[in-house]
XYZ file of C-alpha atoms in Angstrom:
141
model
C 59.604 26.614 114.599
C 63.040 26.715 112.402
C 60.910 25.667 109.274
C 58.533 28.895 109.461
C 61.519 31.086 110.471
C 62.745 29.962 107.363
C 59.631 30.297 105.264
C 58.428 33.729 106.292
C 58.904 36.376 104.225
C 57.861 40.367 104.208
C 55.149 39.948 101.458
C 53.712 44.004 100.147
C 51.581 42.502 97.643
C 47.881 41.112 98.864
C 44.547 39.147 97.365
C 41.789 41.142 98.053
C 39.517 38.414 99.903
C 38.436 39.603 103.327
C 39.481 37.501 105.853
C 36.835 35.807 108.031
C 36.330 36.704 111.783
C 38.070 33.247 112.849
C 41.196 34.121 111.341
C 41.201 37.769 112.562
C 40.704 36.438 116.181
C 43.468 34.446 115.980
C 45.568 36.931 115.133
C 44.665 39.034 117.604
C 44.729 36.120 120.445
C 48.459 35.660 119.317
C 49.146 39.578 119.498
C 47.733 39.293 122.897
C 49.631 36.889 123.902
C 53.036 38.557 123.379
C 55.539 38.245 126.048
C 56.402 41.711 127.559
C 58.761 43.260 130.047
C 57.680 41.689 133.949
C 54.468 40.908 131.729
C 52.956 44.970 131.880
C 51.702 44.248 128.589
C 51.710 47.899 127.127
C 51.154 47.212 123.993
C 47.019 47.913 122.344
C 46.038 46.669 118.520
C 43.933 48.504 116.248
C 42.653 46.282 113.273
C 41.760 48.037 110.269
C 39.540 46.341 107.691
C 37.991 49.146 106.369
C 39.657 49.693 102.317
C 39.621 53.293 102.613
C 41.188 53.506 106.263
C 43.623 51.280 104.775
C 44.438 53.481 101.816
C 44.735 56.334 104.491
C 47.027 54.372 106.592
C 49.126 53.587 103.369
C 49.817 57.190 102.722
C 51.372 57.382 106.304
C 55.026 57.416 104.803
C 57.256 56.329 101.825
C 57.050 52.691 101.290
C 53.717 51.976 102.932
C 51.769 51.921 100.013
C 51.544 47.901 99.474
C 48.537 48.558 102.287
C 45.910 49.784 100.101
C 46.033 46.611 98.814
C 45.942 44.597 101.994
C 42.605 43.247 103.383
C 43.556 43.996 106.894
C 46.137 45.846 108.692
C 46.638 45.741 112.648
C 48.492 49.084 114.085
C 50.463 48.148 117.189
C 50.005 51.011 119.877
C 51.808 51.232 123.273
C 51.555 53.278 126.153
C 55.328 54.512 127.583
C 53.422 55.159 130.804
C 53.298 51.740 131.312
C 56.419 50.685 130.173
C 59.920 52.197 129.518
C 60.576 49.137 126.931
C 57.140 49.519 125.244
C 59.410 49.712 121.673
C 60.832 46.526 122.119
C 57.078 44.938 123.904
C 55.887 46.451 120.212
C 58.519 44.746 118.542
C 57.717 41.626 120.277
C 54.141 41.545 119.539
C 54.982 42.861 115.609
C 56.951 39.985 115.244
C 54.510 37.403 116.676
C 52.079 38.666 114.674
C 54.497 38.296 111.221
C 55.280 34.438 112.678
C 51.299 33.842 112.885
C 50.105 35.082 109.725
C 52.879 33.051 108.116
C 51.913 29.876 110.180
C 48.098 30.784 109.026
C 49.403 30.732 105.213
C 48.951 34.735 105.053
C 51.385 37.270 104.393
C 52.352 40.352 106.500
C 55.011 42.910 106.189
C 55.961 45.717 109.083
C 55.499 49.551 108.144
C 57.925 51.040 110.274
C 55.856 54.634 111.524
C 57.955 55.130 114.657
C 60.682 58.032 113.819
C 59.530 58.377 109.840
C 57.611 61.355 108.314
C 54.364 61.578 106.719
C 55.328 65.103 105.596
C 57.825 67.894 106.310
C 55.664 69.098 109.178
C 53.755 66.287 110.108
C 55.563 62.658 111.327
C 53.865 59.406 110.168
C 52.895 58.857 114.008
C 51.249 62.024 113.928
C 49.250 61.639 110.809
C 48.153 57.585 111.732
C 47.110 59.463 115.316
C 44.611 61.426 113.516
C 43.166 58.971 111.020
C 42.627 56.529 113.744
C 41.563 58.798 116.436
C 44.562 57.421 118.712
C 44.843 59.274 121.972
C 48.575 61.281 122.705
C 49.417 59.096 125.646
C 49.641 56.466 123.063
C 52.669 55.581 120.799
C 52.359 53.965 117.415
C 54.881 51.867 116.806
């Protein structure tokens, strides 16, 4: 475990092979299998493939924009309702997914959307709401 804490790294620039359906299962198993607080499990995953969701998503806020180039992208949701600590359950499951995609030989990197600003009048959270369709009871983290 102490060698891939070591190795991983936050990678922002991609190959543009699609990865297969194995791999993305994996990934998600591992989200899914995040601990939680008292094991609530608030957290939902959205995984976007599409290239011109992605290029979308990348516009979310400054810094984000190594995601057009990504083949995938997962966007960590989590319902408050469920659980008062959904932030750190999110922050859980982001970081199990960064540890898995290293141990698979892929490279990830966190977008931070929580409390940043897609424009003056419009937060990141807001804008990623509306190009994914995400309900309000939701939180993307």
């Amino acid at each position: 475990m102490l060698n891939l804490l070591y190795r991983r790294r936050s990678i922002r620039k991609y190959k543009s092979t699609k990865l297969d359906i194995a791999t993305i299962q994996l990934l998600q198993k591992a989200a899914l299998l995040s601990p939680s607080s008292r094991g609530f499990q608030p957290w939902q995953f959205v995984v976007v493939d599409d290239s011109e969701i992605l290029a979308q998503l990348a516009l979310a806020k400054k810094g984000a924009g190594f995601l057009r180039g990504a083949a995938l992208g997962i966007v960590i949701l989590a319902d408050p309702a469920i659980s008062d600590v959904w932030i750190e359950d999110a922050s859980i499951a982001a970081t199990i997914l960064h540890l898995t995609s290293e141990s698979l030989g892929l490279g990830s990197c966190w977008i931070q959307i929580r409390e940043r600003q897609y424009t003056e009048t419009e937060t990141a959270e807001q804008y990623v709401r509306r190009i994914l369709g995400i309900p309000e009871n939701l939180k993307v983290a």
